[in-house]
Coordinates of C-alpha atoms in Angstrom, one line a residue:
Chain A
M1 CA 61.4 129.0 117.5
S2 CA 60.0 125.6 118.4
T3 CA 60.4 123.7 121.7
T4 CA 63.0 121.6 120.0
G5 CA 65.1 124.7 119.5
I6 CA 65.1 125.7 123.2
L7 CA 66.2 122.1 124.1
E8 CA 69.2 122.3 121.7
F9 CA 70.2 125.6 123.3
L10 CA 69.8 124.1 126.8
T11 CA 72.0 121.2 125.8
I12 CA 74.7 123.6 124.7
F13 CA 74.3 125.6 127.9
V14 CA 74.7 122.6 130.1
L15 CA 77.7 121.3 128.2
A16 CA 79.3 124.7 128.4
I17 CA 78.9 124.7 132.2
F18 CA 81.1 121.6 132.4
V19 CA 83.7 123.0 130.0
G20 CA 83.8 126.3 132.0
N21 CA 84.5 124.4 135.2
E22 CA 87.0 122.1 133.6
V23 CA 89.2 124.8 131.9
V24 CA 89.9 126.8 135.1
A25 CA 90.2 123.9 137.5
R26 CA 94.0 124.0 137.7
V27 CA 94.7 127.7 137.6
P28 CA 97.6 128.8 139.9
S29 CA 96.6 131.6 142.2
I30 CA 99.1 134.1 140.6
L31 CA 96.9 134.0 137.5
H32 CA 93.6 134.5 139.3
T33 CA 93.5 138.3 138.6
P34 CA 94.4 138.0 134.9
L35 CA 92.0 135.1 134.5
M36 CA 89.2 137.2 136.0
S37 CA 90.1 140.0 133.7
G38 CA 90.3 137.8 130.7
S39 CA 87.0 136.2 131.2
N40 CA 85.6 139.6 131.8
A41 CA 86.7 140.5 128.3
I42 CA 85.3 137.3 126.9
H43 CA 81.8 138.1 128.1
G44 CA 82.2 141.4 126.2
I45 CA 81.2 139.2 123.2
V46 CA 77.7 140.4 124.2
L47 CA 78.6 143.1 121.6
V48 CA 77.5 140.6 119.0
G49 CA 74.1 140.4 120.6
A50 CA 74.0 144.2 121.0
M51 CA 74.8 144.6 117.3
I52 CA 72.0 142.2 116.2
V53 CA 69.5 144.0 118.4
M54 CA 70.7 147.4 117.0
G55 CA 70.3 146.1 113.5
T56 CA 66.7 145.2 114.1
A57 CA 65.8 148.2 116.2
N58 CA 62.7 150.1 115.2
G59 CA 61.9 153.7 116.3
T60 CA 63.8 156.2 118.3
G61 CA 63.4 154.5 121.7
Q62 CA 64.8 151.2 120.5
L63 CA 67.6 152.9 118.6
I64 CA 68.7 154.8 121.8
L65 CA 68.6 151.6 123.9
G66 CA 70.4 149.7 121.2
F67 CA 73.0 152.5 120.8
F68 CA 73.9 152.3 124.5
G69 CA 73.9 148.6 124.4
V70 CA 76.5 148.6 121.6
L71 CA 78.5 151.4 123.4
L72 CA 78.6 149.6 126.8
A73 CA 79.4 146.2 125.1
T74 CA 82.3 147.8 123.2
L75 CA 83.7 149.3 126.4
N76 CA 83.5 145.9 128.0
I77 CA 85.2 144.0 125.1
V78 CA 87.8 146.5 124.1
G79 CA 88.7 147.7 127.6
G80 CA 88.7 144.1 128.9
F81 CA 91.1 142.7 126.4
T82 CA 93.4 145.8 126.6
V83 CA 93.7 145.8 130.3
T84 CA 94.3 142.0 130.5
D85 CA 97.0 142.3 127.9
R86 CA 98.6 145.0 129.9
M87 CA 98.6 142.8 133.0
L88 CA 100.0 139.8 131.2
E89 CA 102.7 141.9 129.4
M90 CA 104.2 142.5 132.8
F91 CA 104.2 138.8 133.6
K92 CA 105.9 138.0 130.5
A93 CA 108.6 140.7 130.6
K94 CA 111.0 139.1 133.1
P95 CA 110.6 135.4 133.3
A96 CA 113.4 132.8 133.6
D97 CA 115.8 133.8 130.8
K98 CA 116.4 137.4 131.9
A99 CA 116.3 136.5 135.6
S100 CA 118.9 133.8 135.3
A101 CA 121.1 136.1 133.2
G102 CA 120.9 138.7 135.9
E103 CA 121.6 136.2 138.6
G104 CA 124.8 135.0 136.9
S105 CA 126.7 138.1 137.7
K106 CA 125.7 138.0 141.3
G107 CA 127.4 134.7 141.8
G108 CA 126.5 132.4 144.7
G109 CA 123.5 134.3 145.9
H110 CA 121.6 131.0 146.3
Chain B
M1 CA 64.9 133.9 104.5
H2 CA 68.0 135.6 103.1
G3 CA 70.0 132.6 102.0
P4 CA 70.5 129.8 104.6
T5 CA 74.1 129.4 103.3
L6 CA 75.1 132.8 104.7
T7 CA 73.5 132.0 108.0
N8 CA 75.4 128.7 108.1
W9 CA 78.7 130.4 107.4
I10 CA 78.1 132.9 110.1
D11 CA 77.2 130.1 112.6
L12 CA 80.4 128.3 111.6
I13 CA 82.4 131.4 112.3
Y14 CA 80.7 131.8 115.7
L15 CA 81.6 128.2 116.4
V16 CA 85.3 128.9 115.6
T17 CA 85.1 131.9 117.9
A18 CA 83.6 129.8 120.7
V19 CA 86.4 127.3 120.4
G20 CA 88.9 130.2 120.5
F21 CA 87.4 131.3 123.8
I22 CA 87.7 127.9 125.3
L23 CA 91.4 127.5 124.2
A24 CA 92.0 131.1 125.5
L25 CA 90.6 130.3 129.0
K26 CA 92.9 127.2 129.0
G27 CA 95.8 129.4 128.0
L28 CA 95.1 131.9 130.7
S29 CA 95.6 129.1 133.2
S30 CA 99.3 128.8 132.5
P31 CA 101.8 131.6 133.0
K32 CA 103.6 130.9 129.7
Q33 CA 100.5 130.8 127.5
A34 CA 98.4 133.4 129.3
R35 CA 99.2 136.3 127.1
N36 CA 98.8 134.3 123.9
G37 CA 95.5 133.0 125.3
N38 CA 94.3 136.6 125.8
I39 CA 95.4 137.6 122.3
L40 CA 93.7 134.5 120.8
A41 CA 90.4 135.5 122.5
A42 CA 90.7 139.0 121.2
V43 CA 91.3 137.8 117.7
A44 CA 88.4 135.3 117.9
A45 CA 86.1 138.0 119.2
T46 CA 87.1 140.4 116.4
I47 CA 86.3 137.8 113.8
A48 CA 82.9 137.2 115.3
V49 CA 82.1 141.0 115.5
V50 CA 83.1 141.5 111.9
A51 CA 81.0 138.5 110.8
T52 CA 78.0 139.9 112.7
F53 CA 77.8 142.8 110.2
F54 CA 76.9 140.2 107.6
N55 CA 74.6 138.2 109.9
P56 CA 71.1 138.1 108.3
D57 CA 69.6 138.2 111.9
A58 CA 71.0 141.8 112.2
Q59 CA 69.4 143.0 109.0
F60 CA 72.1 145.7 108.5
H61 CA 71.8 145.3 104.7
H62 CA 68.6 147.3 104.6
K63 CA 68.9 149.6 107.6
T64 CA 71.6 152.1 106.9
T65 CA 70.8 154.4 109.8
N66 CA 71.1 151.5 112.2
L67 CA 74.4 150.4 110.7
I68 CA 75.8 153.9 111.0
L69 CA 74.7 154.3 114.6
T70 CA 76.2 151.0 115.4
L71 CA 79.5 152.0 114.0
V72 CA 79.4 155.3 115.8
A73 CA 78.7 153.6 119.1
M74 CA 81.6 151.1 118.5
V75 CA 84.1 153.7 117.6
L76 CA 83.1 155.9 120.6
G77 CA 83.4 152.9 122.9
A78 CA 86.8 152.0 121.6
V79 CA 88.0 155.6 121.8
I80 CA 87.0 155.7 125.5
A81 CA 88.1 152.2 126.5
V82 CA 91.6 152.0 125.1
P83 CA 93.2 155.1 126.8
V84 CA 91.5 154.3 130.1
A85 CA 92.7 150.7 130.0
R86 CA 96.2 151.8 128.9
K87 CA 96.8 154.6 131.4
V88 CA 95.2 153.4 134.6
K89 CA 97.6 152.6 137.4
M90 CA 98.1 148.9 138.1
T91 CA 96.9 149.4 141.7
A92 CA 93.6 150.6 140.3
M93 CA 93.1 147.5 138.2
P94 CA 90.4 145.9 140.4
Q95 CA 88.0 148.8 140.0
L96 CA 88.7 148.9 136.3
V97 CA 87.7 145.3 136.0
A98 CA 84.6 146.1 138.1
I99 CA 83.6 148.9 135.7
F100 CA 84.2 146.9 132.5
N101 CA 82.2 144.1 134.0
G102 CA 79.4 146.4 135.0
V103 CA 79.0 147.8 131.5
G104 CA 78.9 144.3 130.1
G105 CA 76.0 143.5 132.4
G106 CA 74.3 146.7 131.4
A107 CA 74.7 145.8 127.7
A108 CA 73.1 142.4 128.4
A109 CA 70.2 144.1 130.2
L110 CA 69.7 146.6 127.4
I111 CA 69.5 143.7 124.9
S112 CA 66.8 142.0 126.9
I113 CA 64.9 145.3 127.3
T114 CA 65.0 146.1 123.6
V115 CA 64.0 142.6 122.5
F116 CA 61.1 142.8 125.1
L117 CA 59.9 146.0 123.5
Q118 CA 60.2 144.5 120.0
H119 CA 58.1 141.5 121.1
S120 CA 55.5 143.8 122.7
Q121 CA 54.9 145.4 119.3
L122 CA 54.1 142.1 117.7
S123 CA 50.4 141.2 117.4
A124 CA 51.1 137.6 118.4
K125 CA 52.4 137.2 121.9
P126 CA 55.6 135.1 122.0
A127 CA 55.9 131.9 124.0
V128 CA 56.2 132.2 127.8
Y129 CA 59.7 130.8 127.9
V130 CA 60.8 133.4 125.3
I131 CA 59.7 136.3 127.6
A132 CA 61.1 134.4 130.6
E133 CA 64.6 134.2 129.0
G134 CA 64.5 137.9 128.4
I135 CA 63.4 138.7 132.0
I136 CA 66.2 136.5 133.5
G137 CA 68.8 138.3 131.3
L138 CA 67.4 141.7 132.3
L139 CA 67.4 140.9 136.0
I140 CA 70.9 139.5 136.2
G141 CA 72.3 142.1 133.9
C142 CA 70.8 145.0 136.0
V143 CA 72.1 143.5 139.3
S144 CA 75.5 143.1 137.8
F145 CA 75.5 146.6 136.5
S146 CA 74.5 148.5 139.7
G147 CA 76.4 146.1 141.9
S148 CA 79.6 146.7 139.9
A149 CA 79.0 150.4 140.1
I150 CA 78.9 150.3 143.9
A151 CA 81.9 147.9 144.0
F152 CA 83.8 150.5 141.8
A153 CA 82.8 153.3 144.1
K154 CA 84.1 151.4 147.1
L155 CA 87.4 150.5 145.6
Q156 CA 87.9 154.0 144.1
E157 CA 87.1 155.3 147.6
L158 CA 84.3 157.5 146.3
M159 CA 82.4 156.0 149.3
T160 CA 83.5 154.2 152.4
G161 CA 85.0 150.8 152.0
R162 CA 83.5 149.7 155.3
P163 CA 80.4 147.5 155.2
I164 CA 77.3 149.7 155.3
T165 CA 74.7 148.1 157.5
Y166 CA 71.3 149.2 158.9
P167 CA 68.6 147.7 161.0
G168 CA 66.5 145.1 159.3
Q169 CA 68.9 144.9 156.3
Q170 CA 68.5 141.2 155.7
V171 CA 64.7 141.5 155.8
I172 CA 64.7 144.5 153.4
N173 CA 67.0 142.6 151.0
A174 CA 64.7 139.6 151.1
L175 CA 61.6 141.7 150.6
V176 CA 63.2 143.4 147.5
G177 CA 64.2 139.9 146.2
L178 CA 60.7 138.7 146.7
A179 CA 59.2 141.7 145.0
I180 CA 61.4 141.1 142.0
A181 CA 60.3 137.5 141.8
V182 CA 56.7 138.5 141.9
M183 CA 57.2 141.3 139.3
A184 CA 59.2 139.0 137.0
V185 CA 56.5 136.4 137.1
L186 CA 53.8 139.0 136.4
T187 CA 55.8 140.5 133.6
V188 CA 56.2 137.1 132.0
L189 CA 52.5 136.3 132.3
T190 CA 51.2 139.7 131.1
G191 CA 54.0 140.9 128.8
S192 CA 53.3 144.4 130.3
V193 CA 56.0 147.1 129.5
T194 CA 55.2 148.9 132.8
L195 CA 55.8 145.8 134.9
M196 CA 59.0 145.2 133.0
V197 CA 60.2 148.7 133.8
I198 CA 59.4 148.1 137.5
T199 CA 61.4 144.9 137.4
V200 CA 64.4 146.7 135.9
A201 CA 64.2 149.4 138.6
L202 CA 63.9 146.8 141.4
S203 CA 66.8 144.8 140.0
L204 CA 69.0 147.9 140.0
V205 CA 68.1 148.5 143.6
L206 CA 68.8 144.9 144.5
G207 CA 72.3 145.2 143.0
I208 CA 73.0 148.2 145.2
I209 CA 71.7 146.9 148.5
F210 CA 73.3 143.5 147.9
V211 CA 76.8 145.1 147.7
L212 CA 76.5 147.8 150.4
P213 CA 77.1 145.5 153.4
I214 CA 80.2 143.9 151.8
G215 CA 83.4 145.3 153.2
G216 CA 86.4 146.6 151.2
A217 CA 88.5 143.5 151.7
D218 CA 85.8 141.2 150.3
V219 CA 85.0 143.3 147.3
P220 CA 87.4 141.3 145.0
V221 CA 85.5 138.2 145.7
L222 CA 82.4 140.1 145.0
I223 CA 83.7 141.4 141.6
S224 CA 84.5 137.8 140.6
L225 CA 81.0 136.8 141.5
L226 CA 79.5 139.8 139.5
N227 CA 81.8 138.8 136.6
S228 CA 80.2 135.4 136.7
F229 CA 76.7 137.0 136.9
T230 CA 77.4 139.1 133.8
G231 CA 78.5 135.9 132.0
L232 CA 75.1 134.3 132.9
A233 CA 73.3 137.5 131.7
V234 CA 75.1 137.2 128.4
A235 CA 74.1 133.6 128.2
A236 CA 70.5 134.6 128.8
S237 CA 70.8 137.2 125.9
G238 CA 72.0 134.3 123.8
F239 CA 68.8 132.4 124.6
T240 CA 66.8 135.5 123.8
L241 CA 68.5 136.0 120.4
N242 CA 68.9 132.3 119.6
N243 CA 72.6 132.8 119.4
N244 CA 75.0 129.9 120.2
L245 CA 78.1 132.0 120.6
L246 CA 76.6 134.2 123.4
I247 CA 75.3 131.1 125.1
I248 CA 78.6 129.3 125.0
A249 CA 80.8 132.4 125.9
G250 CA 78.4 133.6 128.6
T251 CA 78.1 130.2 130.2
L252 CA 81.9 129.6 130.1
V253 CA 82.4 132.8 132.0
G254 CA 79.5 132.2 134.3
A255 CA 80.7 128.7 135.2
S256 CA 84.4 129.5 135.4
G257 CA 83.6 132.6 137.4
I258 CA 81.8 130.7 140.1
M259 CA 84.8 128.4 140.4
L260 CA 87.2 131.3 140.6
T261 CA 85.0 133.0 143.2
Q262 CA 85.0 129.8 145.3
M263 CA 88.8 129.5 145.1
M264 CA 89.1 133.1 146.3
S265 CA 86.8 132.7 149.2
K266 CA 88.7 129.5 150.1
A267 CA 92.0 131.4 150.1
M268 CA 90.5 133.7 152.7
G269 CA 89.4 130.6 154.8
R270 CA 85.8 131.4 154.5
S271 CA 82.7 130.2 152.6
L272 CA 81.2 132.3 149.8
A273 CA 78.0 132.6 151.8
N274 CA 80.0 134.0 154.7
V275 CA 81.7 136.6 152.5
L276 CA 78.3 137.7 151.1
F277 CA 76.0 137.7 154.0
S278 CA 77.9 138.1 157.2
A279 CA 78.8 141.8 157.0
F280 CA 82.1 140.5 158.4
G281 CA 83.8 143.9 158.9
S282 CA 81.1 145.5 161.0
V283 CA 80.7 142.6 163.4
V284 CA 84.4 142.5 164.0
T285 CA 84.8 146.3 164.3
A286 CA 82.6 146.0 167.3
G287 CA 84.9 143.3 168.7
G288 CA 88.0 145.4 167.9
G289 CA 86.5 148.3 169.8
A290 CA 85.9 146.3 172.9
D291 CA 89.4 145.0 172.6
G292 CA 90.7 148.4 173.8
T293 CA 93.1 146.6 176.1
G294 CA 95.4 146.1 173.1
E295 CA 96.4 149.7 173.3
T296 CA 97.9 149.4 176.7
R297 CA 100.3 146.7 175.6
T298 CA 103.7 147.9 174.5
V299 CA 105.2 147.6 171.1
K300 CA 108.8 148.1 170.1
S301 CA 109.4 150.6 167.3
G302 CA 112.8 151.1 165.7
T303 CA 114.6 153.6 163.6
P304 CA 115.3 153.1 159.9
E305 CA 119.0 152.9 160.8
D306 CA 118.5 150.0 163.3
I307 CA 116.4 148.1 160.8
G308 CA 118.8 148.8 157.9
V309 CA 121.6 147.2 159.9
L310 CA 119.4 144.2 160.8
L311 CA 118.6 143.7 157.2
A312 CA 122.1 144.3 155.8
Y313 CA 123.7 141.7 158.0
A314 CA 121.0 139.0 157.7
R315 CA 121.6 135.9 155.7
K316 CA 118.0 135.4 154.6
V317 CA 115.2 138.0 154.3
V318 CA 111.7 137.5 153.3
I319 CA 109.5 140.4 152.2
V320 CA 105.8 139.9 152.9
P321 CA 104.0 142.6 150.8
G322 CA 100.4 143.5 151.5
Y323 CA 97.7 145.9 150.6
G324 CA 99.6 148.9 152.2
L325 CA 102.4 148.3 149.7
A326 CA 100.0 148.5 146.8
V327 CA 98.3 151.6 148.1
A328 CA 101.6 153.4 148.6
Q329 CA 102.8 152.4 145.1
A330 CA 105.9 151.1 146.9
Q331 CA 106.5 148.0 144.8
H332 CA 109.4 149.6 142.9
T333 CA 111.1 150.8 146.1
A334 CA 110.6 147.3 147.6
R335 CA 112.4 145.8 144.6
E336 CA 115.2 148.4 145.0
L337 CA 115.7 147.4 148.6
A338 CA 115.7 143.7 147.6
D339 CA 118.2 144.2 144.9
M340 CA 120.5 146.1 147.2
L341 CA 120.3 143.4 149.8
M342 CA 121.0 140.7 147.2
E343 CA 124.1 142.6 146.0
R344 CA 125.4 142.3 149.6
G345 CA 124.9 138.6 149.3
V346 CA 121.7 138.4 151.3
E347 CA 119.2 135.9 150.1
V348 CA 115.9 137.6 149.5
F349 CA 112.5 136.3 148.4
Y350 CA 108.9 137.5 148.5
A351 CA 106.2 135.6 150.3
I352 CA 102.9 136.1 148.5
H353 CA 99.7 135.4 150.3
P354 CA 96.9 134.3 147.9
V355 CA 94.8 137.4 148.8
A356 CA 97.6 139.9 149.2
G357 CA 96.8 143.2 147.4
R358 CA 93.3 143.7 146.4
M359 CA 92.6 140.6 144.4
P360 CA 94.1 137.1 144.4
G361 CA 97.2 137.4 142.2
H362 CA 97.1 141.2 142.3
M363 CA 100.4 141.4 144.2
N364 CA 102.1 139.2 141.6
V365 CA 101.0 141.7 138.9
L366 CA 102.3 144.6 140.9
L367 CA 105.6 143.0 141.6
A368 CA 105.9 141.9 138.0
E369 CA 105.4 145.5 137.0
A370 CA 108.4 146.4 139.2
N371 CA 110.4 143.8 137.3
V372 CA 110.7 141.4 140.2
P373 CA 111.7 138.1 138.6
Y374 CA 109.4 135.1 138.9
D375 CA 111.8 132.9 140.9
E376 CA 111.9 135.4 143.8
L377 CA 108.2 135.1 144.4
K378 CA 107.2 132.2 146.6
E379 CA 103.6 131.2 147.1
M380 CA 102.4 130.9 150.7
D381 CA 103.0 127.2 151.2
D382 CA 106.5 127.3 149.8
A383 CA 107.4 130.3 151.8
N384 CA 106.1 128.8 155.0
A385 CA 108.2 125.7 154.4
V386 CA 111.4 127.7 154.7
M387 CA 110.2 130.4 157.2
S388 CA 112.0 128.9 160.2
T389 CA 115.3 129.5 158.4
V390 CA 114.6 133.1 157.7
D391 CA 116.4 135.8 159.7
V392 CA 114.2 138.7 159.0
A393 CA 110.6 138.8 157.9
L394 CA 109.9 142.3 156.5
V395 CA 106.1 142.8 156.5
V396 CA 105.3 145.7 154.3
G397 CA 101.7 147.0 154.6
A398 CA 100.3 143.6 155.4
N399 CA 98.5 142.7 158.7
D400 CA 95.7 140.1 158.6
T401 CA 97.7 137.8 156.3
V402 CA 100.4 137.3 159.0
N403 CA 98.1 137.4 162.0
P404 CA 98.8 134.3 164.2
A405 CA 95.3 134.5 165.6
A406 CA 94.2 132.7 162.4
K407 CA 96.1 129.7 163.8
N408 CA 95.9 130.1 167.6
T409 CA 92.7 131.8 168.5
P410 CA 89.6 129.7 167.8
G411 CA 87.2 132.5 168.6
S412 CA 88.8 134.9 166.1
P413 CA 86.8 135.9 163.0
I414 CA 89.8 135.0 160.9
F415 CA 90.5 131.7 162.6
G416 CA 91.2 129.1 160.0
M417 CA 92.4 131.5 157.3
P418 CA 95.7 130.3 155.9
I419 CA 98.5 132.8 156.8
I420 CA 102.1 133.4 156.1
N421 CA 103.9 132.3 159.2
A422 CA 106.1 135.4 159.6
D423 CA 106.1 134.7 163.3
E424 CA 108.4 131.7 162.7
A425 CA 111.2 134.0 161.4
E426 CA 113.9 135.0 163.8
H427 CA 113.0 138.7 163.6
V428 CA 109.9 140.4 162.3
V429 CA 109.8 144.0 161.0
F430 CA 106.5 145.6 160.3
L431 CA 106.3 148.7 158.1
K432 CA 102.9 150.1 159.0
R433 CA 101.1 153.4 158.7
S434 CA 99.7 153.2 162.3
M435 CA 98.6 150.8 164.9
R436 CA 95.2 150.6 163.2
P437 CA 94.1 147.0 162.7
G438 CA 93.8 145.6 159.1
F439 CA 90.7 145.1 157.1
A440 CA 89.4 142.4 159.3
G441 CA 89.5 145.0 162.2
I442 CA 91.2 142.7 164.7
D443 CA 94.4 143.1 166.7
N444 CA 97.5 141.3 165.7
D445 CA 99.4 139.7 168.5
L446 CA 102.5 139.5 166.3
L447 CA 102.8 143.3 166.7
F448 CA 103.3 142.9 170.4
N449 CA 105.7 140.0 170.1
E450 CA 109.2 140.7 171.5
K451 CA 110.9 139.8 168.3
T452 CA 108.9 142.3 166.4
T453 CA 110.1 145.8 165.5
L454 CA 107.8 148.4 164.0
L455 CA 108.6 151.2 161.7
F456 CA 105.7 153.6 161.3
G457 CA 104.9 155.5 158.1
D458 CA 103.9 155.3 154.5
A459 CA 105.3 152.1 153.0
K460 CA 107.1 154.0 150.2
D461 CA 108.7 156.5 152.6
T462 CA 109.9 153.9 155.1
L463 CA 111.2 151.7 152.3
T464 CA 113.1 154.6 150.8
K465 CA 114.7 155.3 154.2
L466 CA 115.6 151.6 154.6
V467 CA 117.3 151.7 151.1
S468 CA 119.5 154.5 152.2
S469 CA 120.2 153.0 155.6
V470 CA 121.2 149.7 154.1
N471 CA 123.4 151.6 151.7
D472 CA 125.2 153.2 154.7
A473 CA 125.4 150.1 156.8

């Protein structure tokens, strides 16, 4: 990899910092926990890196390290997305439509 | 080179995945799109993982053993992760996020370690910056791994949630930090495996001693920070492997995680540095102890029947849920009480402090689980705007988030923290386990206020009693 290569990666890195800041700038506080959990799942994409390393591993030592790398990364990505979905499932279950239907029968509560 | 076309296709798929992640994060910022955003990210990630089996960088096509072991590790990981994530109680969510974050950091560290070992087998020494990228990834990954493990232990109550302090702590931490810096530089210069292993060990130690002095109430902020660290470690792995997807995804999480961490600290009225380095709880516990005068003041405690009548004949009731409600798993009972009051024509809403529960937004998740409709939840500012028209503020297992000292007592450690102004309601009812102060360890004047009534006990028990007394009223 030449020095030009690292500069390209640095460019992407710096641009991604700005995108990362921008996309979460207007998150309501009720979504802080799901957002943290969701971004936790997203960094589980480290699995791709762990797979590449595992594919190139030579010898028992590297295979063991690589195996645990893939295992831990899978826990991160699968667990992360599953738990985030569970959180958001609850948010979605009873929004406006069902709430207003329920409120109708109670009459002038408001 | 095994066909640049295939490499190009894989890179293109990775780009699509990266765009998917960005859109997913955007989706996660709006309640309506949040779930779709998460599903989008999961689909994008799956596509990238499948594509990686064909990635020439991974060389799976001529290493069958490696391929099989990879598949075994993935299946094993999924078989463990799905049931855990499905079955864990919603109140245990924060520690689950901590553990999933920690393993991600661990994976990033293992990648850097393995690549370092591969490089050390080569006859030609790689460029300094290549080793440096690996060492940075290894260092941050290890800190995130061991730090998350301690955060998990604190939240799971495997160890005390109180800050753990000892003499010379700051000095020791600084020395370990310095030792890591020296070792990292030496490792980069020499490429020595032994020095790399020492750097790994020291980084793991740093993660532990960095987290020990942080008290239970601050752990959520810490997890958010460690989440951001793992993102950066993943980005560093991306540099090591020359992989754009890891760089973009890791950096997105790193950058957005820092933002989120700052928002959380802000919600507590403190700076991030203050959360991390002040050993807040311990300092204040000392103050709380000296403040023994508080115990001689009188409080008014009521029976469930008294309070049931008060609630049943009120016009407007606000429920202020806190950590105690979460611990007692009382969110369903709280909703039952609210529903019963509403059937009687009482107007009921919930006032949610940004840091109620164990993480910002955690209380919203818990109440959503109990089927509390969105429109009954008011955020702090909206709740405060109508607080003076409220007849009864029912504070369930909250303390610091309604402590007027945050407004009135400039010397108080929580001075400046935004609070829910429960003291502006006509009556205040506290459901509390005991007179013990909250996480911040300071007395709450509101408990001694003459318009305040206390009902001691586990939040779930007391709420259940209130449900039946409202029923009888």
